[in-house]
mmCIF file of C-alpha atoms in Angstrom:
data_model
loop_
_atom_site.group_PDB
_atom_site.id
_atom_site.type_symbol
_atom_site.label_atom_id
_atom_site.label_comp_id
_atom_site.label_asym_id
_atom_site.label_seq_id
_atom_site.Cartn_x
_atom_site.Cartn_y
_atom_site.Cartn_z
ATOM 1 C CA MET A 1 -36.828 61.131 -129.391
ATOM 2 C CA MET A 2 -37.550 57.802 -127.756
ATOM 3 C CA ARG A 3 -34.590 58.214 -125.394
ATOM 4 C CA SER A 4 -35.687 61.607 -124.063
ATOM 5 C CA ILE A 5 -39.293 60.485 -123.612
ATOM 6 C CA SER A 6 -38.141 57.339 -121.816
ATOM 7 C CA THR A 7 -36.007 59.355 -119.429
ATOM 8 C CA PHE A 8 -38.899 61.685 -118.643
ATOM 9 C CA PHE A 9 -41.285 58.796 -117.991
ATOM 10 C CA PHE A 10 -38.803 57.169 -115.673
ATOM 11 C CA VAL A 11 -38.757 60.276 -113.523
ATOM 12 C CA THR A 12 -42.528 60.676 -113.476
ATOM 13 C CA LEU A 13 -43.531 57.022 -113.165
ATOM 14 C CA GLY A 14 -40.629 55.073 -111.768
ATOM 15 C CA PHE A 15 -40.853 56.180 -108.165
ATOM 16 C CA GLY A 16 -43.562 54.928 -105.867
ATOM 17 C CA HIS A 17 -44.528 51.864 -107.900
ATOM 18 C CA SER A 18 -44.011 48.216 -107.113
ATOM 19 C CA VAL A 19 -40.364 47.246 -107.320
ATOM 20 C CA PHE A 20 -41.234 44.570 -109.849
ATOM 21 C CA ALA A 21 -42.652 46.655 -112.700
ATOM 22 C CA ALA A 22 -44.540 44.675 -115.271
ATOM 23 C CA ASP A 23 -45.157 47.153 -118.098
ATOM 24 C CA VAL A 24 -42.861 48.623 -120.730
ATOM 25 C CA PHE A 25 -43.293 51.698 -122.918
ATOM 26 C CA PHE A 26 -41.372 50.363 -125.903
ATOM 27 C CA HIS A 27 -42.340 52.136 -129.128
ATOM 28 C CA MET A 28 -43.894 55.255 -130.647
ATOM 29 C CA GLN A 29 -44.562 55.912 -134.313
ATOM 30 C CA GLY A 30 -46.377 58.280 -136.680
ATOM 31 C CA GLY A 31 -46.323 62.011 -137.312
ATOM 32 C CA SER A 32 -48.236 64.761 -135.518
ATOM 33 C CA GLY A 33 -51.954 64.030 -135.560
ATOM 34 C CA ASN A 34 -51.404 60.339 -136.282
ATOM 35 C CA ARG A 35 -49.108 59.189 -133.484
ATOM 36 C CA GLN A 36 -49.343 55.833 -131.731
ATOM 37 C CA ALA A 37 -47.758 54.829 -128.413
ATOM 38 C CA PHE A 38 -47.151 51.163 -127.582
ATOM 39 C CA PHE A 39 -47.020 49.601 -124.109
ATOM 40 C CA ALA A 40 -46.378 45.909 -123.358
ATOM 41 C CA ASN A 41 -46.889 43.796 -120.268
ATOM 42 C CA THR A 42 -43.901 41.591 -119.438
ATOM 43 C CA LEU A 43 -46.093 38.637 -118.446
ATOM 44 C CA VAL A 44 -45.917 36.241 -121.406
ATOM 45 C CA ASP A 45 -48.363 33.369 -121.903
ATOM 46 C CA ASP A 46 -47.559 30.072 -123.621
ATOM 47 C CA ARG A 47 -50.108 29.291 -126.334
ATOM 48 C CA THR A 48 -48.287 26.336 -127.918
ATOM 49 C CA PRO A 49 -50.886 23.764 -129.065
ATOM 50 C CA VAL A 50 -50.461 20.111 -128.102
ATOM 51 C CA SER A 51 -49.754 19.191 -131.725
ATOM 52 C CA MET A 52 -46.597 21.352 -131.654
ATOM 53 C CA LEU A 53 -45.133 20.062 -128.389
ATOM 54 C CA MET A 54 -41.619 18.638 -128.738
ATOM 55 C CA GLY A 55 -41.165 20.770 -131.838
ATOM 56 C CA SER A 56 -38.672 23.544 -132.485
ATOM 57 C CA ILE A 57 -41.366 26.261 -132.472
ATOM 58 C CA GLU A 58 -43.416 27.576 -129.541
ATOM 59 C CA ILE A 59 -46.286 30.067 -129.578
ATOM 60 C CA LYS A 60 -45.927 32.942 -127.113
ATOM 61 C CA GLN A 61 -48.525 35.625 -126.386
ATOM 62 C CA ILE A 62 -47.843 39.121 -125.090
ATOM 63 C CA ASN A 63 -50.406 41.798 -124.220
ATOM 64 C CA VAL A 64 -49.812 45.109 -125.995
ATOM 65 C CA THR A 65 -51.786 48.332 -125.525
ATOM 66 C CA VAL A 66 -51.782 50.973 -128.275
ATOM 67 C CA ILE A 67 -52.859 54.576 -127.642
ATOM 68 C CA TYR A 68 -54.007 56.444 -130.773
ATOM 69 C CA GLU A 69 -53.904 60.175 -131.471
ATOM 70 C CA ASN A 70 -55.865 60.098 -134.744
ATOM 71 C CA ALA A 71 -59.569 60.979 -134.425
ATOM 72 C CA GLN A 72 -60.491 58.159 -136.823
ATOM 73 C CA GLN A 73 -58.902 55.560 -134.559
ATOM 74 C CA PRO A 74 -60.201 54.263 -131.213
ATOM 75 C CA GLU A 75 -58.895 55.748 -127.979
ATOM 76 C CA TRP A 76 -56.923 52.579 -127.407
ATOM 77 C CA ALA A 77 -56.600 48.958 -128.468
ATOM 78 C CA GLU A 78 -55.608 46.131 -126.142
ATOM 79 C CA MET A 79 -54.185 43.335 -128.271
ATOM 80 C CA ARG A 80 -53.120 39.761 -127.556
ATOM 81 C CA LEU A 81 -50.193 39.384 -129.944
ATOM 82 C CA GLN A 82 -49.089 35.807 -130.620
ATOM 83 C CA PHE A 83 -45.689 35.038 -132.130
ATOM 84 C CA GLU A 84 -43.848 31.984 -133.354
ATOM 85 C CA CYS A 85 -40.719 31.633 -131.200
ATOM 86 C CA ILE A 86 -37.784 29.248 -131.431
ATOM 87 C CA SER A 87 -37.962 26.731 -128.571
ATOM 88 C CA LYS A 88 -35.089 27.006 -126.107
ATOM 89 C CA VAL A 89 -35.547 23.461 -124.781
ATOM 90 C CA ASP A 90 -32.811 21.127 -126.011
ATOM 91 C CA PHE A 91 -33.644 17.421 -126.198
ATOM 92 C CA GLY A 92 -30.436 16.427 -127.928
ATOM 93 C CA LYS A 93 -31.289 17.840 -131.340
ATOM 94 C CA GLY A 94 -29.706 21.198 -130.608
ATOM 95 C CA ILE A 95 -31.337 24.625 -130.440
ATOM 96 C CA PRO A 96 -31.600 26.485 -133.776
ATOM 97 C CA GLU A 97 -29.720 29.739 -134.126
ATOM 98 C CA PRO A 98 -31.925 32.744 -133.307
ATOM 99 C CA ALA A 99 -33.103 34.814 -136.239
ATOM 100 C CA ALA A 100 -31.513 38.173 -136.970
ATOM 101 C CA TRP A 101 -33.251 41.175 -135.414
ATOM 102 C CA THR A 102 -34.623 42.413 -138.738
ATOM 103 C CA ASP A 103 -35.759 39.004 -140.025
ATOM 104 C CA PRO A 104 -39.547 38.867 -140.594
ATOM 105 C CA VAL A 105 -41.579 37.144 -137.876
ATOM 106 C CA LYS A 106 -44.813 35.169 -137.922
ATOM 107 C CA MET A 107 -47.613 36.584 -135.791
ATOM 108 C CA ARG A 108 -51.361 36.816 -135.349
ATOM 109 C CA LEU A 109 -53.923 38.605 -133.195
ATOM 110 C CA GLY A 110 -55.120 36.257 -130.475
ATOM 111 C CA GLU A 111 -58.541 36.011 -128.900
ATOM 112 C CA GLY A 112 -59.588 38.426 -126.167
ATOM 113 C CA GLY A 113 -58.560 41.756 -127.680
ATOM 114 C CA THR A 114 -60.631 44.916 -127.158
ATOM 115 C CA ILE A 115 -60.823 48.553 -128.242
ATOM 116 C CA LEU A 116 -62.251 51.627 -126.521
ATOM 117 C CA ARG A 117 -64.412 53.354 -129.133
ATOM 118 C CA ARG A 118 -63.716 57.079 -129.347
ATOM 119 C CA SER A 119 -67.293 57.926 -130.307
ATOM 120 C CA ASP A 120 -68.963 56.795 -127.076
ATOM 121 C CA LEU A 121 -66.116 55.431 -124.898
ATOM 122 C CA LYS A 122 -67.578 51.921 -124.941
ATOM 123 C CA ILE A 123 -65.496 48.733 -124.923
ATOM 124 C CA GLU A 124 -65.769 46.555 -128.022
ATOM 125 C CA SER A 125 -64.275 43.096 -128.551
ATOM 126 C CA THR A 126 -62.014 42.480 -131.538
ATOM 127 C CA PRO A 127 -61.772 39.193 -133.454
ATOM 128 C CA ALA A 128 -58.711 36.983 -133.638
ATOM 129 C CA GLY A 129 -56.643 37.167 -136.803
ATOM 130 C CA THR A 130 -54.870 34.739 -139.100
ATOM 131 C CA TRP A 131 -51.151 34.012 -139.128
ATOM 132 C CA GLN A 132 -49.102 36.426 -141.207
ATOM 133 C CA THR A 133 -45.517 37.511 -141.724
ATOM 134 C CA ALA A 134 -44.564 40.899 -140.294
ATOM 135 C CA SER A 135 -41.431 43.028 -140.289
ATOM 136 C CA SER A 136 -42.534 46.398 -138.886
ATOM 137 C CA PRO A 137 -40.250 47.807 -136.158
ATOM 138 C CA VAL A 138 -42.945 47.657 -133.472
ATOM 139 C CA LEU A 139 -43.768 43.995 -134.155
ATOM 140 C CA LEU A 140 -40.091 43.042 -134.270
ATOM 141 C CA LYS A 141 -39.681 44.596 -130.812
ATOM 142 C CA ALA A 142 -42.819 42.908 -129.472
ATOM 143 C CA HIS A 143 -41.554 39.601 -130.875
ATOM 144 C CA LYS A 144 -38.284 39.903 -128.927
ATOM 145 C CA LEU A 145 -40.148 40.718 -125.704
ATOM 146 C CA ALA A 146 -42.508 37.764 -126.204
ATOM 147 C CA CYS A 147 -39.863 35.227 -127.207
ATOM 148 C CA ASN A 148 -37.398 36.064 -124.415
ATOM 149 C CA PRO A 149 -39.582 36.110 -121.269
ATOM 150 C CA ASP A 150 -36.879 34.768 -118.953
ATOM 151 C CA GLU A 151 -34.365 37.393 -120.037
ATOM 152 C CA VAL A 152 -36.929 40.212 -119.820
ATOM 153 C CA ASN A 153 -38.111 39.192 -116.349
ATOM 154 C CA ALA A 154 -34.508 38.868 -115.183
ATOM 155 C CA ALA A 155 -33.901 42.399 -116.472
ATOM 156 C CA VAL A 156 -36.943 43.671 -114.550
ATOM 157 C CA ARG A 157 -35.706 42.114 -111.317
ATOM 158 C CA ALA A 158 -32.160 43.357 -111.821
ATOM 159 C CA SER A 159 -33.462 46.884 -112.430
ATOM 160 C CA SER A 160 -35.657 47.055 -109.327
ATOM 161 C CA THR A 161 -33.756 48.500 -106.379
ATOM 162 C CA GLY A 162 -35.644 49.592 -103.305
ATOM 163 C CA LYS A 163 -38.503 51.823 -104.421
ATOM 164 C CA THR A 164 -36.898 52.935 -107.673
ATOM 165 C CA LEU A 165 -36.665 51.482 -111.148
ATOM 166 C CA ASP A 166 -33.329 51.734 -112.908
ATOM 167 C CA SER A 167 -34.295 52.137 -116.555
ATOM 168 C CA ALA A 168 -30.656 52.548 -117.575
ATOM 169 C CA LEU A 169 -29.800 49.137 -116.124
ATOM 170 C CA PHE A 170 -32.950 47.642 -117.637
ATOM 171 C CA ASN A 171 -31.954 48.858 -121.090
ATOM 172 C CA THR A 172 -28.433 47.523 -120.596
ATOM 173 C CA GLU A 173 -29.920 44.102 -119.845
ATOM 174 C CA LEU A 174 -32.178 44.276 -122.914
ATOM 175 C CA ARG A 175 -29.128 44.786 -125.128
ATOM 176 C CA LYS A 176 -28.513 41.059 -124.573
ATOM 177 C CA ILE A 177 -31.580 40.223 -126.676
ATOM 178 C CA GLY A 178 -30.874 42.814 -129.338
ATOM 179 C CA PHE A 179 -32.641 45.994 -128.216
ATOM 180 C CA THR A 180 -30.819 49.127 -129.354
ATOM 181 C CA GLU A 181 -33.475 51.737 -128.485
ATOM 182 C CA ASP A 182 -34.265 52.601 -124.888
ATOM 183 C CA VAL A 183 -37.556 51.514 -123.340
ATOM 184 C CA THR A 184 -39.123 52.451 -120.004
ATOM 185 C CA LEU A 185 -40.360 50.390 -117.078
ATOM 186 C CA MET A 186 -43.644 51.323 -115.420
ATOM 187 C CA ASN A 187 -46.760 49.887 -113.843
ATOM 188 C CA GLY A 188 -49.984 50.979 -115.455
ATOM 189 C CA SER A 189 -53.170 50.203 -117.303
ATOM 190 C CA ALA A 190 -54.828 51.380 -120.505
ATOM 191 C CA PRO A 191 -56.526 54.418 -118.858
ATOM 192 C CA GLU A 192 -53.209 55.486 -117.320
ATOM 193 C CA PHE A 193 -51.366 55.028 -120.613
ATOM 194 C CA LEU A 194 -54.062 57.119 -122.317
ATOM 195 C CA GLU A 195 -53.620 59.945 -119.818
ATOM 196 C CA LEU A 196 -49.843 59.848 -120.174
ATOM 197 C CA ALA A 197 -50.039 60.052 -123.934
ATOM 198 C CA TRP A 198 -52.226 63.168 -123.949
ATOM 199 C CA THR A 199 -50.611 64.982 -121.026
ATOM 200 C CA ARG A 200 -46.972 64.184 -121.860
ATOM 201 C CA LEU A 201 -46.332 62.598 -125.243
ATOM 202 C CA TRP A 202 -48.741 64.767 -127.194
ATOM 203 C CA ALA A 203 -49.046 67.707 -124.815
ATOM 204 C CA GLY A 204 -50.518 70.720 -126.595
ATOM 205 C CA SER A 205 -52.217 68.710 -129.344
ATOM 206 C CA LYS A 206 -55.978 69.082 -129.788
ATOM 207 C CA ARG A 207 -57.683 66.031 -128.379
ATOM 208 C CA PRO A 208 -60.588 64.564 -130.388
ATOM 209 C CA ASP A 209 -63.646 64.523 -128.132
ATOM 210 C CA PRO A 210 -66.745 63.222 -129.959
ATOM 211 C CA SER A 211 -68.175 61.874 -126.690
ATOM 212 C CA GLY A 212 -67.787 65.215 -124.879
ATOM 213 C CA LYS A 213 -66.228 63.485 -121.886
ATOM 214 C CA TRP A 214 -62.804 65.101 -122.094
ATOM 215 C CA ALA A 215 -64.181 68.672 -122.303
ATOM 216 C CA LYS A 216 -65.704 68.472 -118.831
ATOM 217 C CA GLN A 217 -63.157 69.668 -116.285
ATOM 218 C CA ALA A 218 -63.230 68.392 -112.734
ATOM 219 C CA THR A 219 -63.352 70.973 -109.936
ATOM 220 C CA PRO A 220 -60.346 71.298 -107.573
ATOM 221 C CA GLU A 221 -62.427 69.698 -104.834
ATOM 222 C CA GLU A 222 -63.320 66.738 -107.072
ATOM 223 C CA LYS A 223 -59.683 66.294 -108.050
ATOM 224 C CA ALA A 224 -58.513 66.444 -104.417
ATOM 225 C CA ALA A 225 -61.139 63.920 -103.315
ATOM 226 C CA ALA A 226 -60.250 61.581 -106.157
ATOM 227 C CA MET A 227 -56.527 61.831 -105.426
ATOM 228 C CA ALA A 228 -57.098 61.146 -101.723
ATOM 229 C CA LYS A 229 -59.188 58.111 -102.564
ATOM 230 C CA VAL A 230 -56.561 56.818 -104.982
ATOM 231 C CA ALA A 231 -53.801 57.370 -102.402
ATOM 232 C CA GLU A 232 -55.714 55.419 -99.763
ATOM 233 C CA ILE A 233 -56.426 52.575 -102.184
ATOM 234 C CA GLN A 234 -52.765 52.479 -103.228
ATOM 235 C CA LYS A 235 -51.676 52.386 -99.580
ATOM 236 C CA GLN A 236 -54.028 49.516 -98.794
ATOM 237 C CA LEU A 237 -53.050 47.707 -101.969
ATOM 238 C CA GLY A 238 -49.359 48.141 -101.200
ATOM 239 C CA GLU A 239 -49.758 46.678 -97.721
ATOM 240 C CA LEU A 240 -51.834 43.794 -99.020
ATOM 241 C CA THR A 241 -49.398 43.157 -101.863
ATOM 242 C CA GLN A 242 -46.443 43.011 -99.483
ATOM 243 C CA LYS A 243 -48.207 40.582 -97.147
ATOM 244 C CA THR A 244 -49.347 38.429 -100.039
ATOM 245 C CA LYS A 245 -45.891 38.458 -101.581
ATOM 246 C CA GLN A 246 -44.243 37.325 -98.353
ATOM 247 C CA ALA A 247 -46.793 34.562 -97.860
ATOM 248 C CA TYR A 248 -47.166 33.237 -101.371
ATOM 249 C CA GLU A 249 -44.190 34.237 -103.510
ATOM 250 C CA PRO A 250 -42.135 31.127 -102.605
ATOM 251 C CA LYS A 251 -45.146 28.933 -103.375
ATOM 252 C CA ILE A 252 -45.817 30.776 -106.621
ATOM 253 C CA GLN A 253 -42.205 30.436 -107.726
ATOM 254 C CA ALA A 254 -42.284 26.716 -106.937
ATOM 255 C CA ALA A 255 -45.570 26.323 -108.819
ATOM 256 C CA GLU A 256 -44.230 28.251 -111.817
ATOM 257 C CA SER A 257 -41.106 26.093 -111.854
ATOM 258 C CA LYS A 258 -43.233 22.932 -111.708
ATOM 259 C CA PHE A 259 -45.499 24.205 -114.478
ATOM 260 C CA ASP A 260 -42.505 24.994 -116.697
ATOM 261 C CA PHE A 261 -41.037 21.529 -116.142
ATOM 262 C CA ASP A 262 -44.404 19.866 -116.780
ATOM 263 C CA LYS A 263 -44.282 21.390 -120.269
ATOM 264 C CA VAL A 264 -40.738 20.083 -120.753
ATOM 265 C CA ALA A 265 -41.859 16.606 -119.662
ATOM 266 C CA ALA A 266 -44.883 16.668 -121.974
ATOM 267 C CA LYS A 267 -42.665 17.595 -124.906
ATOM 268 C CA LEU A 268 -40.284 14.761 -124.131
ATOM 269 C CA ARG A 269 -43.083 12.167 -123.920
ATOM 270 C CA ASN A 270 -44.507 13.497 -127.193
ATOM 271 C CA GLY A 271 -47.937 11.956 -126.656
ATOM 272 C CA ARG A 272 -46.594 8.465 -125.928
ATOM 273 C CA GLU A 273 -49.321 6.061 -124.825
ATOM 274 C CA MET A 274 -48.675 4.696 -121.343
ATOM 275 C CA ASN A 275 -49.943 1.602 -119.604
ATOM 276 C CA ARG A 276 -51.618 1.826 -116.227
ATOM 277 C CA THR A 277 -48.471 1.082 -114.230
ATOM 278 C CA GLU A 278 -46.467 3.726 -116.104
ATOM 279 C CA SER A 279 -49.188 6.318 -115.501
ATOM 280 C CA GLN A 280 -49.283 5.533 -111.794
ATOM 281 C CA MET A 281 -45.514 5.735 -111.453
ATOM 282 C CA LEU A 282 -45.281 8.973 -113.431
ATOM 283 C CA MET A 283 -47.965 10.535 -111.259
ATOM 284 C CA VAL A 284 -45.746 10.261 -108.170
ATOM 285 C CA TRP A 285 -42.321 10.596 -109.805
ATOM 286 C CA GLN A 286 -42.644 13.437 -112.336
ATOM 287 C CA GLY A 287 -40.526 16.413 -111.335
ATOM 288 C CA ARG A 288 -38.490 14.486 -108.765
ATOM 289 C CA LEU A 289 -34.716 14.910 -108.881
ATOM 290 C CA GLU A 290 -32.793 12.017 -110.378
ATOM 291 C CA GLU A 291 -30.778 11.885 -107.135
ATOM 292 C CA GLU A 292 -34.022 10.938 -105.387
ATOM 293 C CA VAL A 293 -34.500 8.091 -107.838
ATOM 294 C CA ALA A 294 -31.058 6.708 -107.048
ATOM 295 C CA SER A 295 -31.601 7.156 -103.318
ATOM 296 C CA ILE A 296 -34.981 5.389 -103.240
ATOM 297 C CA VAL A 297 -34.795 2.818 -106.045
ATOM 298 C CA GLY A 298 -31.069 2.145 -105.924
ATOM 299 C CA ARG A 299 -28.018 2.723 -108.053
ATOM 300 C CA PRO A 300 -29.101 2.734 -111.709
ATOM 301 C CA SER A 301 -27.432 1.903 -114.964
ATOM 302 C CA MET A 302 -27.209 5.382 -116.492
ATOM 303 C CA THR A 303 -26.892 6.438 -120.113
ATOM 304 C CA ALA A 304 -27.382 9.791 -121.818
ATOM 305 C CA THR A 305 -28.484 11.022 -125.209
ATOM 306 C CA GLY A 306 -27.974 14.705 -125.776
ATOM 307 C CA ASN A 307 -29.538 16.509 -122.837
ATOM 308 C CA VAL A 308 -31.632 13.553 -121.639
ATOM 309 C CA HIS A 309 -30.582 10.959 -119.025
ATOM 310 C CA PHE A 310 -31.854 7.386 -118.768
ATOM 311 C CA LEU A 311 -31.762 5.664 -115.354
ATOM 312 C CA SER A 312 -32.406 1.959 -115.924
ATOM 313 C CA TYR A 313 -33.318 -0.867 -113.552
ATOM 314 C CA GLY A 314 -34.132 -4.479 -114.341
ATOM 315 C CA LYS A 315 -34.765 -7.955 -112.963
ATOM 316 C CA ASP A 316 -35.634 -11.302 -114.495
ATOM 317 C CA TYR A 317 -36.356 -14.900 -113.571
ATOM 318 C CA ASP A 318 -35.884 -17.828 -115.937
ATOM 319 C CA THR A 319 -36.147 -21.578 -115.247
ATOM 320 C CA ARG A 320 -36.807 -22.562 -118.827
ATOM 321 C CA ALA A 321 -35.012 -25.544 -120.309
ATOM 322 C CA ALA A 322 -35.270 -27.202 -123.718
ATOM 323 C CA TYR A 323 -35.772 -30.947 -123.966
ATOM 324 C CA ASP A 324 -35.318 -33.313 -126.887
ATOM 325 C CA TYR A 325 -38.618 -35.013 -127.418
ATOM 326 C CA LYS A 326 -38.932 -38.001 -129.718
ATOM 327 C CA GLY A 327 -35.883 -37.596 -131.857
ATOM 328 C CA GLY A 328 -35.395 -33.918 -132.638
ATOM 329 C CA THR A 329 -38.544 -32.167 -131.518
ATOM 330 C CA TYR A 330 -37.613 -29.675 -128.802
ATOM 331 C CA VAL A 331 -40.034 -28.447 -126.175
ATOM 332 C CA THR A 332 -39.492 -25.826 -123.470
ATOM 333 C CA ASN A 333 -40.533 -26.189 -119.876
ATOM 334 C CA GLY A 334 -40.189 -23.719 -117.026
ATOM 335 C CA VAL A 335 -41.127 -20.184 -115.965
ATOM 336 C CA TYR A 336 -39.870 -16.896 -117.373
ATOM 337 C CA TRP A 337 -40.519 -13.271 -116.522
ATOM 338 C CA SER A 338 -38.589 -10.008 -116.752
ATOM 339 C CA CYS A 339 -39.057 -6.333 -115.928
ATOM 340 C CA ASP A 340 -37.169 -3.262 -117.155
ATOM 341 C CA ILE A 341 -37.891 0.195 -115.721
ATOM 342 C CA GLN A 342 -36.377 3.348 -117.157
ATOM 343 C CA PHE A 343 -36.617 6.762 -115.502
ATOM 344 C CA VAL A 344 -36.092 9.459 -118.148
ATOM 345 C CA THR A 345 -34.817 12.760 -116.779
ATOM 346 C CA ALA A 346 -34.400 16.192 -118.364
ATOM 347 C CA PRO A 347 -33.000 19.488 -117.026
ATOM 348 C CA ASP A 348 -35.222 22.147 -115.498
ATOM 349 C CA GLN A 349 -34.529 25.872 -115.891
ATOM 350 C CA GLN A 350 -31.851 25.699 -113.195
ATOM 351 C CA GLY A 351 -30.121 22.740 -114.855
ATOM 352 C CA ALA A 352 -31.219 20.124 -112.310
ATOM 353 C CA PHE A 353 -32.273 16.831 -113.906
ATOM 354 C CA ARG A 354 -35.811 15.777 -113.001
ATOM 355 C CA VAL A 355 -38.020 12.832 -113.929
ATOM 356 C CA ALA A 356 -39.963 13.532 -117.115
ATOM 357 C CA ASP A 357 -41.055 10.007 -118.050
ATOM 358 C CA VAL A 358 -41.188 6.477 -116.627
ATOM 359 C CA ARG A 359 -41.019 3.621 -119.122
ATOM 360 C CA ILE A 360 -41.811 0.071 -118.062
ATOM 361 C CA ARG A 361 -41.455 -3.072 -120.148
ATOM 362 C CA ALA A 362 -42.562 -6.395 -118.680
ATOM 363 C CA ASP A 363 -42.503 -9.822 -120.322
ATOM 364 C CA SER A 364 -43.618 -13.232 -119.080
ATOM 365 C CA ASN A 365 -44.768 -16.642 -120.263
ATOM 366 C CA MET A 366 -47.253 -16.701 -117.380
ATOM 367 C CA ASN A 367 -49.362 -13.669 -118.362
ATOM 368 C CA LEU A 368 -48.051 -11.717 -115.384
ATOM 369 C CA SER A 369 -49.074 -8.069 -115.120
ATOM 370 C CA ALA A 370 -46.421 -5.337 -115.025
ATOM 371 C CA ASN A 371 -47.150 -4.888 -111.312
ATOM 372 C CA ASP A 372 -46.422 -8.557 -110.641
ATOM 373 C CA ALA A 373 -43.417 -8.848 -112.941
ATOM 374 C CA CYS A 374 -41.875 -5.655 -111.532
ATOM 375 C CA GLU A 375 -42.541 -6.376 -107.870
ATOM 376 C CA GLY A 376 -39.678 -4.988 -105.824
ATOM 377 C CA LEU A 377 -38.805 -2.286 -108.378
ATOM 378 C CA LEU A 378 -41.929 -0.132 -108.217
ATOM 379 C CA HIS A 379 -40.730 2.118 -105.419
ATOM 380 C CA VAL A 380 -42.387 5.478 -104.828
ATOM 381 C CA PRO A 381 -41.154 8.540 -102.914
ATOM 382 C CA GLY A 382 -41.809 8.231 -99.209
ATOM 383 C CA ASN A 383 -42.117 4.428 -99.310
#
């Protein structure tokens, strides 16, 4: 049944929408009178707390809208589903094997969820929930969408050709993360999903109407005026979206890439306390390619551990000498100082190694600061 419904929705919704659809009709369950339709947005948020950075588990949040047929349920629920996901960042410890599709998952309801009450069509906030183990088909599917955002977004882009959405290609791409049932790409919102459910999914079923809103039929003139207004808004929005996309998409992609790498860098540092000089150097070097380090600072001594590179530089000065004083007592005279700087690099999503940490160790018998001991090594980009 899911396949035939998906095909129908592709025909009715796929054309005329933005080429980068961001919503997926991915599940329906329940018998007549108690059916539920599930829609997910492909934009996934990272909710990993600081205490879990550098760990093997990340917390991902996906927005899911449920449309209910049952009169005892709300019209819809918009939920912020949070899942535990295996981290795909490798810092030399290896990435754990992904769980089997049917393995239970850990999830909770996040903050910010709402329902539309059926009785009076008013929005009501819903509380966050506690962590629990789940194995229902719908939550297993939502877990895969949440924990594989790169693969899902790549599938969306690959399936967007011109002004059409290729759901067949999208489903082929989703097979890579374990989906066996077809889903459907679309752009929409909770009110649109609600209308689709009652006019297509559950066409012919009696619609509960305690508020009396659905019984009132709009006149042909009202419908025509509303459609004209919607068409004009869509036209203006389309033009604005295209202009905005051309102007800002490269900047947005660069910002997203930087944000993703900032999280990688934070995991690698793992809350390490830094001195003032390290903080200043990291401020200007984080995210820079390791080739830039070599070009500006000089050829480093390079080592690697797992998927992390260490670019090391050092200098020292030592005039110390030991003297025999009064028959066997040795004293040391002279000046000593040393500086070791290590640029730690890790791969970004494209595999390019970028600076994630700068470690500086300075030593001296003259109480020199790191800035003084490392003079000549503290190069910065552009200088």
